[in-house]
PDB file of C-alpha atoms and ligand atoms in Angstrom:
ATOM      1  CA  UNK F  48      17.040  -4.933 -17.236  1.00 45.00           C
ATOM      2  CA  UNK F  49      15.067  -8.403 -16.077  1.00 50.00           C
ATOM      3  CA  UNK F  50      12.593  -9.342 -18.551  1.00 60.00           C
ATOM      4  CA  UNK F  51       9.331  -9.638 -17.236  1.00 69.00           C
ATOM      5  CA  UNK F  52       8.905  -8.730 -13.491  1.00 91.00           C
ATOM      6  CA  UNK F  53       9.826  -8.890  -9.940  1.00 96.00           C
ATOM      7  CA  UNK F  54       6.790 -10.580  -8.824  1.00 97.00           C
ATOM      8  CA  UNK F  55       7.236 -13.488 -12.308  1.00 95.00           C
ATOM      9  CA  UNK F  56      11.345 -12.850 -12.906  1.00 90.00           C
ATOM     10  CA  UNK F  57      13.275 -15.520 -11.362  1.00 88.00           C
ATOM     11  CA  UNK F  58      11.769 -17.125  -8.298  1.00 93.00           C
ATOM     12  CA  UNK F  59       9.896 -13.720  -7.516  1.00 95.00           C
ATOM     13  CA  UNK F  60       9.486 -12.572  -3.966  1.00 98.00           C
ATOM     14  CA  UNK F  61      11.670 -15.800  -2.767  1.00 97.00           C
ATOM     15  CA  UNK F  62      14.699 -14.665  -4.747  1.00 97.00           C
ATOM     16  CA  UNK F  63      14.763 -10.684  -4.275  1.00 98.00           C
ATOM     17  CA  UNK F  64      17.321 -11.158  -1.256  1.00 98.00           C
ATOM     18  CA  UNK F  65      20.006 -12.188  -4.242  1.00 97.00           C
ATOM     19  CA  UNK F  66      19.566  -8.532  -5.653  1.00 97.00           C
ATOM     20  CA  UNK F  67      18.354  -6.770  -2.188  1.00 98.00           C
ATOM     21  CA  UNK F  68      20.073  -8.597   0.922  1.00 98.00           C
ATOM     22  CA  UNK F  69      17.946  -6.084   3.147  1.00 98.00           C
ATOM     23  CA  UNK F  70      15.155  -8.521   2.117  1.00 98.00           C
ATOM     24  CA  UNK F  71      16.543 -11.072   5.100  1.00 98.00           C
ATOM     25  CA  UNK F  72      16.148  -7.446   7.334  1.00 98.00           C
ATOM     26  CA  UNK F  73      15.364  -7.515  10.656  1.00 98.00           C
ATOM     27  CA  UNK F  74      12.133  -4.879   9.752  1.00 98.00           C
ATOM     28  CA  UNK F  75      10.597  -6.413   6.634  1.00 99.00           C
ATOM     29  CA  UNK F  76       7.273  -5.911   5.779  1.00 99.00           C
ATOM     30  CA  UNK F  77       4.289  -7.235   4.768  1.00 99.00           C
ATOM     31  CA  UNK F  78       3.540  -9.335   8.092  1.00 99.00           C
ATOM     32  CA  UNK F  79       0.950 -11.366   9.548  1.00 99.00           C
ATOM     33  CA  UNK F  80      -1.193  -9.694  12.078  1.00 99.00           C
ATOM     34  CA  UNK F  81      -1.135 -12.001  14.829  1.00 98.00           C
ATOM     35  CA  UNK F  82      -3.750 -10.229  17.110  1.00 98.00           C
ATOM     36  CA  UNK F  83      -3.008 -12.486  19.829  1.00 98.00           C
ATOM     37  CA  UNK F  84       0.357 -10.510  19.893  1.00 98.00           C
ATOM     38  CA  UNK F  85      -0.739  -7.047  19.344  1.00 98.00           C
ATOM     39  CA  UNK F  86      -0.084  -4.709  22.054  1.00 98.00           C
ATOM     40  CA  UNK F  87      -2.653  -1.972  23.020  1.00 98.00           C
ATOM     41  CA  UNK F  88      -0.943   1.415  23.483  1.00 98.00           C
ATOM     42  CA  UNK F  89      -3.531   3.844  24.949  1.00 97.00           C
ATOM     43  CA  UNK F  90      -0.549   6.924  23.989  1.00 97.00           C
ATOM     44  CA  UNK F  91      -1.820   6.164  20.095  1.00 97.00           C
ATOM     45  CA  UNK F  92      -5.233   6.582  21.339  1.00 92.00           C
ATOM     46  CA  UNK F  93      -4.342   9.862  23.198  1.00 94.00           C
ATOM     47  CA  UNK F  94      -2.572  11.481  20.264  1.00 95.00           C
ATOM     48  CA  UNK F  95      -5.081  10.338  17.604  1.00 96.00           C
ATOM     49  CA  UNK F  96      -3.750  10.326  13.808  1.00 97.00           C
ATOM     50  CA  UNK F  97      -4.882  12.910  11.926  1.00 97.00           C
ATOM     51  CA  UNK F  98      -5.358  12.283   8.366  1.00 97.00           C
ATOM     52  CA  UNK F  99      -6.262  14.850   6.074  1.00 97.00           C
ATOM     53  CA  UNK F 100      -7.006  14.467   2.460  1.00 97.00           C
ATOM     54  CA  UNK F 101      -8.117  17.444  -0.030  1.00 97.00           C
ATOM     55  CA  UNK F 102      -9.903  17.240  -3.594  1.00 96.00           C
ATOM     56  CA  UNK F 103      -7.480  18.724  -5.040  1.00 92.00           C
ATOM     57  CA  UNK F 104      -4.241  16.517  -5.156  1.00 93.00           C
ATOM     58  CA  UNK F 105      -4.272  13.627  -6.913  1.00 97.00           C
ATOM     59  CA  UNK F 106      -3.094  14.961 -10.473  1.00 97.00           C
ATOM     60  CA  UNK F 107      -2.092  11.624 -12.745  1.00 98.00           C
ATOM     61  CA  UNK F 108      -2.577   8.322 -12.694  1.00 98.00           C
ATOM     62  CA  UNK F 109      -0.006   5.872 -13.960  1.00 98.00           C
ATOM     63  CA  UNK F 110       0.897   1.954 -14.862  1.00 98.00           C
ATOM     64  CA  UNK F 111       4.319   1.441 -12.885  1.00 98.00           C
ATOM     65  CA  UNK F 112       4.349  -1.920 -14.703  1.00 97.00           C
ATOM     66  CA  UNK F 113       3.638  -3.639 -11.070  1.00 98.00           C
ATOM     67  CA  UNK F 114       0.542  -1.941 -10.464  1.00 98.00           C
ATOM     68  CA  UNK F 115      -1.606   1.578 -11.133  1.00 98.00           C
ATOM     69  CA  UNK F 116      -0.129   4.601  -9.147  1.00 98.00           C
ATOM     70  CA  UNK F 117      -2.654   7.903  -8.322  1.00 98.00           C
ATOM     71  CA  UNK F 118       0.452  10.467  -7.890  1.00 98.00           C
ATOM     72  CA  UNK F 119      -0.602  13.691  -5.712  1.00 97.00           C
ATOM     73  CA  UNK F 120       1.382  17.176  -4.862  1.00 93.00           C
ATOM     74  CA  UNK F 121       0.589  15.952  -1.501  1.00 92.00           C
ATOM     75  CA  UNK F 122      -1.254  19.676  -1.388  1.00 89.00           C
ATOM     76  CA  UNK F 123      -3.571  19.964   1.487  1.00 94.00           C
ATOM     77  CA  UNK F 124      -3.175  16.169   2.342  1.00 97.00           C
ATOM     78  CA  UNK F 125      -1.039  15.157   5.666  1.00 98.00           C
ATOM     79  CA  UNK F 126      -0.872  12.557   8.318  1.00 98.00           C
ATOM     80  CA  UNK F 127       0.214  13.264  11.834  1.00 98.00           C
ATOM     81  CA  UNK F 128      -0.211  11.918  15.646  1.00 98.00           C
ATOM     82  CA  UNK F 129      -0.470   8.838  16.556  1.00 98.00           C
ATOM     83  CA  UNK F 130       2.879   6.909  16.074  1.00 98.00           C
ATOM     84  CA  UNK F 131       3.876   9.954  14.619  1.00 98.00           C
ATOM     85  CA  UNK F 132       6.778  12.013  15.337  1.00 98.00           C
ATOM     86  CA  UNK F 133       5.873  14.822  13.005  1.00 98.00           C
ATOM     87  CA  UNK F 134       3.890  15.563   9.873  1.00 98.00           C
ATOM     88  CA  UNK F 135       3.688  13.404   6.678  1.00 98.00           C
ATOM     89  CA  UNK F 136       3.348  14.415   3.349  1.00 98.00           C
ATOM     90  CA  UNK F 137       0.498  12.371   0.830  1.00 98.00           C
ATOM     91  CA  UNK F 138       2.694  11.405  -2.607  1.00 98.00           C
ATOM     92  CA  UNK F 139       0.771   8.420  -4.126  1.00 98.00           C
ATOM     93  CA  UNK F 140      -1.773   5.612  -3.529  1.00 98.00           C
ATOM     94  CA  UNK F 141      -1.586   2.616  -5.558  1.00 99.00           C
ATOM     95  CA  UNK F 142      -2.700  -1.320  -4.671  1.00 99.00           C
ATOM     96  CA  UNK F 143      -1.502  -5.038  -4.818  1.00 99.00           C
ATOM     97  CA  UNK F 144      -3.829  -7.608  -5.349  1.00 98.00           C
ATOM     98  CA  UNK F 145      -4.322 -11.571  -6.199  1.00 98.00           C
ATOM     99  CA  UNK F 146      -5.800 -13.836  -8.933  1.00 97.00           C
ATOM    100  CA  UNK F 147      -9.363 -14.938 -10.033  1.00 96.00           C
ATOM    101  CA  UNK F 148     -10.888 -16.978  -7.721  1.00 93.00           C
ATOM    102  CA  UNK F 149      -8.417 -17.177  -5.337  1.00 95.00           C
ATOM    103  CA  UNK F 150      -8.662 -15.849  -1.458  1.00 96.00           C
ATOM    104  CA  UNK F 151      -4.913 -14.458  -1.731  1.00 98.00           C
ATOM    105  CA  UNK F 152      -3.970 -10.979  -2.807  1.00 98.00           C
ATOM    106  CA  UNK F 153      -3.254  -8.611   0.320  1.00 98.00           C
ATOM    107  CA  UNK F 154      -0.033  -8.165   1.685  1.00 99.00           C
ATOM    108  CA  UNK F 155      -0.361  -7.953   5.311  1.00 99.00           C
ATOM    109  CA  UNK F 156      -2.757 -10.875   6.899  1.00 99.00           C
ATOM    110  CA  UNK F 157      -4.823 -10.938   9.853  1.00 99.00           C
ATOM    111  CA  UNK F 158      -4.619 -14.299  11.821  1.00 98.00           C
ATOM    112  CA  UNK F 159      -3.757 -15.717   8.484  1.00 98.00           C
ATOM    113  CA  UNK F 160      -6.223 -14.423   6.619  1.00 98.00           C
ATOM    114  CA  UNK F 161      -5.745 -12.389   3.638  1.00 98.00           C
ATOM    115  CA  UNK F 162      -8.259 -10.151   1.748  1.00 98.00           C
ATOM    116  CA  UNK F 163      -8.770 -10.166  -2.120  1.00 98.00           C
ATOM    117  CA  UNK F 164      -6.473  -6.656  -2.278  1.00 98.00           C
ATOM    118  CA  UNK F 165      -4.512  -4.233  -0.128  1.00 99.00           C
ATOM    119  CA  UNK F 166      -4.612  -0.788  -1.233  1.00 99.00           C
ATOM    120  CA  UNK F 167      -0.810   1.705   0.192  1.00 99.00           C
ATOM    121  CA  UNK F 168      -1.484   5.343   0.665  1.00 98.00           C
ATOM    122  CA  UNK F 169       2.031   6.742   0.684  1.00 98.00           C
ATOM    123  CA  UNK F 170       3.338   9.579   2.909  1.00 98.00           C
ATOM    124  CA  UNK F 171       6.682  10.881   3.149  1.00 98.00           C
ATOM    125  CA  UNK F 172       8.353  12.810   6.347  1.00 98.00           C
ATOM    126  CA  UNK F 173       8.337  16.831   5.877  1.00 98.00           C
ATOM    127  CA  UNK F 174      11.371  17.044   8.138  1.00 98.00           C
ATOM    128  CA  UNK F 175      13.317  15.653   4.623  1.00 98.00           C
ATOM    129  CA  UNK F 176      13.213  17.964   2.005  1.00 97.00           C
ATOM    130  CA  UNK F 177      11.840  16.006  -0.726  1.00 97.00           C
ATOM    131  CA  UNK F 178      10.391  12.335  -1.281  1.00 98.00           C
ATOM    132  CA  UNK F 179      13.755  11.217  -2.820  1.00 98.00           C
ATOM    133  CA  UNK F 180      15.170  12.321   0.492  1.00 98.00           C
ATOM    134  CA  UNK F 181      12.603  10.490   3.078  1.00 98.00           C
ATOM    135  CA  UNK F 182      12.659   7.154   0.958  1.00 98.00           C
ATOM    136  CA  UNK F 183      15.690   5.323   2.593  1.00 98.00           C
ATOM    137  CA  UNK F 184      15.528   7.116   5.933  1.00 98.00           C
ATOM    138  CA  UNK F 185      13.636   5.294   9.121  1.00 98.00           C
ATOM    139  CA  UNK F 186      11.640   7.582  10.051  1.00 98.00           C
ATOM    140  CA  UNK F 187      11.327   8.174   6.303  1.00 99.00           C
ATOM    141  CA  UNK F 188       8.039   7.345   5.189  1.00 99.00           C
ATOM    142  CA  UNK F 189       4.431   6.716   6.809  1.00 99.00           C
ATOM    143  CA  UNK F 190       2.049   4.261   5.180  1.00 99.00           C
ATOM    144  CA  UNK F 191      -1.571   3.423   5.409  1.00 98.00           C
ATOM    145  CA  UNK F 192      -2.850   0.210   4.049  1.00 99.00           C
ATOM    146  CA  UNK F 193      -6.224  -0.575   3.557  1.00 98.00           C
ATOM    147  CA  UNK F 194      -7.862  -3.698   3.282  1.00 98.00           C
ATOM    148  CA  UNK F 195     -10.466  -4.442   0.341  1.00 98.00           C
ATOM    149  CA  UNK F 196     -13.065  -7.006   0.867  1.00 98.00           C
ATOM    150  CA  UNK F 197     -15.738  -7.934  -1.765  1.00 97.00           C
ATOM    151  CA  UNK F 198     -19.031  -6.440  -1.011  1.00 98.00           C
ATOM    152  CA  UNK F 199     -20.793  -3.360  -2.487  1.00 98.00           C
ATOM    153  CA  UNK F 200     -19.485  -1.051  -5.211  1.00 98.00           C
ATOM    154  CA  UNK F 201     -17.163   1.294  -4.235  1.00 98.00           C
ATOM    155  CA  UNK F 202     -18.399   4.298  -6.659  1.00 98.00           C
ATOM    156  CA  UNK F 203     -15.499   6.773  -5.743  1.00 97.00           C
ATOM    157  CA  UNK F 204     -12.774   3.741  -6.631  1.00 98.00           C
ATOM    158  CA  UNK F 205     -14.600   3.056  -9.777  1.00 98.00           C
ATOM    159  CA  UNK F 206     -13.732   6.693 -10.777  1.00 98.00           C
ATOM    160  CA  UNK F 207     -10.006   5.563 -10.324  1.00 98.00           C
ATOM    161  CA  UNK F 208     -11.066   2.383 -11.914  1.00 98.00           C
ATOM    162  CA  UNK F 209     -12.303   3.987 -15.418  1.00 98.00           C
ATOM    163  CA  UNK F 210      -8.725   5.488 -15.740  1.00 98.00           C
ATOM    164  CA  UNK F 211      -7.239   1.633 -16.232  1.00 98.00           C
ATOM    165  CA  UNK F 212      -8.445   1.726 -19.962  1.00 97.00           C
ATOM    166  CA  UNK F 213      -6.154   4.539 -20.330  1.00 98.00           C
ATOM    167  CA  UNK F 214      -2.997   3.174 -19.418  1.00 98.00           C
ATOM    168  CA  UNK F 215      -2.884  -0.143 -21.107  1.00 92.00           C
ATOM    169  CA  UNK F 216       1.250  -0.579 -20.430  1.00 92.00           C
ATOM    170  CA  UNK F 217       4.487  -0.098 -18.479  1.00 95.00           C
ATOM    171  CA  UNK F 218       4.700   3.849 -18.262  1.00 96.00           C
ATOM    172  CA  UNK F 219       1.561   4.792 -19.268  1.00 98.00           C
ATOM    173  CA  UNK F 220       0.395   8.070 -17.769  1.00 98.00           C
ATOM    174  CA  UNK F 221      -2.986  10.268 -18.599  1.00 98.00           C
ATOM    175  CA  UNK F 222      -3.736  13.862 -15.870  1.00 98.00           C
ATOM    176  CA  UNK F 223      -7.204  13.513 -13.539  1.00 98.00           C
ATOM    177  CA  UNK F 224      -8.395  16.201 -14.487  1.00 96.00           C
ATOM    178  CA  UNK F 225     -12.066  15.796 -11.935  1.00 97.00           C
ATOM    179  CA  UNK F 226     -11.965  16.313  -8.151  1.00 96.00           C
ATOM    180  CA  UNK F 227     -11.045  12.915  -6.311  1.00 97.00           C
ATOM    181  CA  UNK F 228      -9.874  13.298  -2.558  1.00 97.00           C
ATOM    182  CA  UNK F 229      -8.361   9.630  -1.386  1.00 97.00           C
ATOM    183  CA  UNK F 230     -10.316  10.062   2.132  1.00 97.00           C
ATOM    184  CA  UNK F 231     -13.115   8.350   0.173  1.00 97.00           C
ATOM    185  CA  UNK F 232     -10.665   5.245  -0.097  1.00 98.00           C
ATOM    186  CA  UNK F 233     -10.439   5.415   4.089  1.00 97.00           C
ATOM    187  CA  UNK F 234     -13.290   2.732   5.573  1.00 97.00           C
ATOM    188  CA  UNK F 235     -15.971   4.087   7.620  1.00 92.00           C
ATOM    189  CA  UNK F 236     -13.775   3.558  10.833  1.00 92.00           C
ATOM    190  CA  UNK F 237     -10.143   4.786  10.711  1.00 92.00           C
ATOM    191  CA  UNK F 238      -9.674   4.907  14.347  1.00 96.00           C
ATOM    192  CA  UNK F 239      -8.669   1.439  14.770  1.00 98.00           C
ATOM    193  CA  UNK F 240      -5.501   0.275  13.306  1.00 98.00           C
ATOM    194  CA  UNK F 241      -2.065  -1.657  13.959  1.00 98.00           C
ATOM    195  CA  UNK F 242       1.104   0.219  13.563  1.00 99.00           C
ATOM    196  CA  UNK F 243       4.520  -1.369  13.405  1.00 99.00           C
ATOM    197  CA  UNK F 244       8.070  -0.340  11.715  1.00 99.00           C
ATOM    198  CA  UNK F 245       8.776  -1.812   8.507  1.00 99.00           C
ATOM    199  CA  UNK F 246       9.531  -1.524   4.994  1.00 99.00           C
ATOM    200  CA  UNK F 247       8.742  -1.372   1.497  1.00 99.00           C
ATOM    201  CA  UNK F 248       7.192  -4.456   0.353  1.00 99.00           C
ATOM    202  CA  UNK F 249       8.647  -4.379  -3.439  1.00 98.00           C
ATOM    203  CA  UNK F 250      12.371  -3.487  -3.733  1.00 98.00           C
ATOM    204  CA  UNK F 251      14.504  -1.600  -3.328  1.00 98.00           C
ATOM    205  CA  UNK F 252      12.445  -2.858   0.207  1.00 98.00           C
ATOM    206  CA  UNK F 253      14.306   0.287   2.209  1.00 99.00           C
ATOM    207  CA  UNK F 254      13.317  -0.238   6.093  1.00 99.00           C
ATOM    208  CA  UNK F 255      11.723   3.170   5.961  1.00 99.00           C
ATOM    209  CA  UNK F 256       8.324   3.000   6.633  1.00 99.00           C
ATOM    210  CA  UNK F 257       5.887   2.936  10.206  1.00 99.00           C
ATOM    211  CA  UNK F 258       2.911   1.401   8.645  1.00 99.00           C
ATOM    212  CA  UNK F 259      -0.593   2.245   9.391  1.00 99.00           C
ATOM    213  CA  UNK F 260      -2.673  -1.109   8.997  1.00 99.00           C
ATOM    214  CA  UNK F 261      -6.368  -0.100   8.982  1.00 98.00           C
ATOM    215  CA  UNK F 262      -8.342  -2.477  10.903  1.00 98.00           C
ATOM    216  CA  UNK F 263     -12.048  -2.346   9.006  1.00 98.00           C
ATOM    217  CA  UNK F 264     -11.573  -2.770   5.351  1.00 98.00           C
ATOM    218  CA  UNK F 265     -12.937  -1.258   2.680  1.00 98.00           C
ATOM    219  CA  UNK F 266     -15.574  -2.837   0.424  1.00 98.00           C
ATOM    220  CA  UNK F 267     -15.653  -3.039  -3.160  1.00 98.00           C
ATOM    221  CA  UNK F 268     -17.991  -5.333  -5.442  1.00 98.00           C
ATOM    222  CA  UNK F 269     -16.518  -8.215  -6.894  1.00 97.00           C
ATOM    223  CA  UNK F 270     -16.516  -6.877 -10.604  1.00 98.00           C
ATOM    224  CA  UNK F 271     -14.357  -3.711  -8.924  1.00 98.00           C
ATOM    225  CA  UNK F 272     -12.181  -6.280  -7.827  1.00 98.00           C
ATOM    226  CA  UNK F 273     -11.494  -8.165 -11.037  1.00 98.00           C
ATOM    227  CA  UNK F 274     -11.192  -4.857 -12.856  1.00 98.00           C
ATOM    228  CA  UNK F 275      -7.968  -4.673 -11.174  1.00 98.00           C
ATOM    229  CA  UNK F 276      -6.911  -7.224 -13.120  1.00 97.00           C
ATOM    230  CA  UNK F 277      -7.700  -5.272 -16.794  1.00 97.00           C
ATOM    231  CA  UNK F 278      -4.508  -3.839 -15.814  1.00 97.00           C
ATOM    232  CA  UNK F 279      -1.699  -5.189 -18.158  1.00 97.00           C
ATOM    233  CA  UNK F 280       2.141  -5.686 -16.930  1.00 96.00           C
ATOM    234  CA  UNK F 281       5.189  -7.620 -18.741  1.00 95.00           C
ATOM    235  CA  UNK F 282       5.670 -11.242 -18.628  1.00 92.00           C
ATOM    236  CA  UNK F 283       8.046 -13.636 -19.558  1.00 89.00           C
ATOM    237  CA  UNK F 284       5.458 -14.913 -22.326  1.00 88.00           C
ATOM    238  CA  UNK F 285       4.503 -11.510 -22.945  1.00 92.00           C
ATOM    239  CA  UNK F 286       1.944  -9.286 -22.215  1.00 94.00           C
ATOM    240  CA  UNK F 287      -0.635 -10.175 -20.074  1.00 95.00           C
ATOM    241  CA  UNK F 288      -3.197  -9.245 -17.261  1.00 97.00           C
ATOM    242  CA  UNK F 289      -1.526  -8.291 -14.062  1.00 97.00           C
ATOM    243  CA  UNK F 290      -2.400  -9.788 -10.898  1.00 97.00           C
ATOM    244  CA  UNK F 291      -0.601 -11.495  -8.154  1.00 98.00           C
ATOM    245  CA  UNK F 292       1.199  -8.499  -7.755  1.00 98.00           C
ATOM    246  CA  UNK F 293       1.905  -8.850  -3.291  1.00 98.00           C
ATOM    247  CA  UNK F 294       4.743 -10.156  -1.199  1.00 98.00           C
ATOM    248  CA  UNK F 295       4.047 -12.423   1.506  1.00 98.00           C
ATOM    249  CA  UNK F 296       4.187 -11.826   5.005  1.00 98.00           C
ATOM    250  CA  UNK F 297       8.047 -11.845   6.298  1.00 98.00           C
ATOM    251  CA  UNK F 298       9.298 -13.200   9.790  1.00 98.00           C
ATOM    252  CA  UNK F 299       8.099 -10.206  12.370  1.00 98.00           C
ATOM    253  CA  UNK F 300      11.450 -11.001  13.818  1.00 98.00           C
ATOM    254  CA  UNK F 301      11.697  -9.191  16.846  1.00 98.00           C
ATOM    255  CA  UNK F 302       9.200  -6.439  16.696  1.00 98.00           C
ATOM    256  CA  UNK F 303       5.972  -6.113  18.444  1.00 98.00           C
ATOM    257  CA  UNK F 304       2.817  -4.358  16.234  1.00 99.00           C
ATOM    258  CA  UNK F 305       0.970  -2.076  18.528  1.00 98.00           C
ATOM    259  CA  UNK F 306      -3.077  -1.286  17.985  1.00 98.00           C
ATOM    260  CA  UNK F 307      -5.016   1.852  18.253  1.00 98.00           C
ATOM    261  CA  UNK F 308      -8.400  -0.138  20.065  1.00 97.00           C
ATOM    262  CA  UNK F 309      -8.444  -2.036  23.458  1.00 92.00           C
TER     263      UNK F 309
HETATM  264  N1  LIG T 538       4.203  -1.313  -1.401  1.00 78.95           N
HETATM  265  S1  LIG T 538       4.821  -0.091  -0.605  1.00 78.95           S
HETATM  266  O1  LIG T 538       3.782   0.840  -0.206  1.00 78.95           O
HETATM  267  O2  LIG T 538       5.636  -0.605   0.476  1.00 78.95           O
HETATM  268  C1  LIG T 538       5.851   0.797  -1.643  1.00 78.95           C
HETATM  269  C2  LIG T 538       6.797   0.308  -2.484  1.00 78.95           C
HETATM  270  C3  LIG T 538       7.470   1.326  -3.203  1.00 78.95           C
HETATM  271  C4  LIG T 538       7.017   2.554  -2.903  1.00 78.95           C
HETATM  272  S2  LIG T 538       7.537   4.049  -3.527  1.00 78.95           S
HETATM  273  O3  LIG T 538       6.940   4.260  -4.799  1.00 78.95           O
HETATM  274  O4  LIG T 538       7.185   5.028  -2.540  1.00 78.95           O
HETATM  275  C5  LIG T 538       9.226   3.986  -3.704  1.00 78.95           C
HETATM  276  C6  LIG T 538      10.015   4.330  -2.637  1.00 78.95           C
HETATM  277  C7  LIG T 538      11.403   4.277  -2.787  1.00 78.95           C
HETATM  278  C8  LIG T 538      11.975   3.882  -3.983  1.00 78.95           C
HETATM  279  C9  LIG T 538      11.146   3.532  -5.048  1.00 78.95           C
HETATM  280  C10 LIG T 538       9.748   3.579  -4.907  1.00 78.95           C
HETATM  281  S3  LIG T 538       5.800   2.479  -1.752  1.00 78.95           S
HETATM  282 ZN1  LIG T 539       2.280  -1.180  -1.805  1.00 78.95          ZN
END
């Protein structure tokens, strides 16, 4: 077992190819959103995604040791159409974000630009029988990541957010026991988005996911942002406030991200 953690074991992110060799894969994510590149595809416009969220499945929230994870029975909430080939199952949200006072922290970019966090709605394939099933296959899982950018409080998140006291370490796990539905955590617009096949972005980084990029972010206030880091992981030193908790953008190699908007 490493000490410490993927993102501060070793040479982090840089090194995870020594352990995972998929990480040198030719559909890696996160990636830089070059929208000089993107391709318009009117079909994802004609077969819009459908996502549908209920208040009743998100049932625990835990610390995974690499960030907070909102688990769900994925009742009432699936994701069809658009690059879709058939209907999606909601399992768990969580979020990867940087350090104070720095621009970092999301894992896809725009042009180069990141945002202070990146928040991964995870949705697994209901052709598979189970989650365990869908996670290594490519048409496996479906993804939507949503962009956080500071501006004013996000009072649904903060619900979320008042949970973090409760898990203070690695495994940590307390029931939600009020009505939160995750569309709250979709921005205003969720027409407009890129989609492209990749992968997981921590390992086991299985090339099983079509990701759902939305293009408007979410905002948040600042302090909403640096709550994120309350949350505590392992160190080499220790235990101490997580944060920096993203992988870079990998080559796009040769793979072309599509958008939802002319
Ligand atoms: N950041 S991300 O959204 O790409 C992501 C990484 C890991 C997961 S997983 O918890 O679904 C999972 C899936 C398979 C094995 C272990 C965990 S989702
Ligand atoms: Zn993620």
């Amino acid at each position: 077992k490493k000490r410490g953690n993927i993102y501060l074991s070793g040479a982090g992110p840089s090194a995870w190819h020594e352990e995972y060799p998929v990480a040198k894969g030719k559909r890696q994510s996160p990636v830089d959103i070059n929208t000089n590149k993107t391709k318009f595809d009117p079909k994802l416009a004609a077969d819009p995604l459908t996502i549908r969220f209920s208040d009743s499945c998100c049932q625990s929230i835990v610390n995974t040791g690499i960030s907070f994870q909102v688990t769900s029975n994925g009742a009432g909430c699936e994701l069809s159409g658009g690059p879709l080939d058939s209907t999606y199952q909601f399992a768990q949200f969580h979020a990867h974000w940087g350090a104070y006072l720095k621009t970092t922290g999301s894992e896809h970019t725009v042009d180069g630009v990141s945002y202070p966090a990146e928040l991964h709605l995870v949705h697994w394939n209901t052709k598979y029988d189970d989650f365990k099933d869908a996670v290594d296959k490519p048409d496996g899982l479906a993804v939507i990541a949503v962009f956080f950018k500071r501006g004013k409080e996000h009072p649904g998140f903060g619900k979320i957010q008042d949970l973090f006291s409760k898990i203070p370490a690695k495994g940590a796990k307390v029931n939600i026991d009020f009505e939160f539905n995750p569309g709250l955590l979709m921005p205003p617009d969720s027409e407009n988005y890129w989609t492209y096949l990749g992968s997981l972005t921590t390992p086991p980084l299985y090339e099983s996911v079509t990701w759902i990029v939305m293009k408007e972010p979410l905002e948040v206030s600042v302090e909403q942002i640096a709550i994120l880091r309350t949350l505590l992981w392992e160190t080499p030193n220790g235990v101490s406030q997580m944060y920096n908790n993203f992988r870079p953008p990998v080559p796009l190699r040769d793979r072309v991200i599509r958008a939802s908007f002319g």
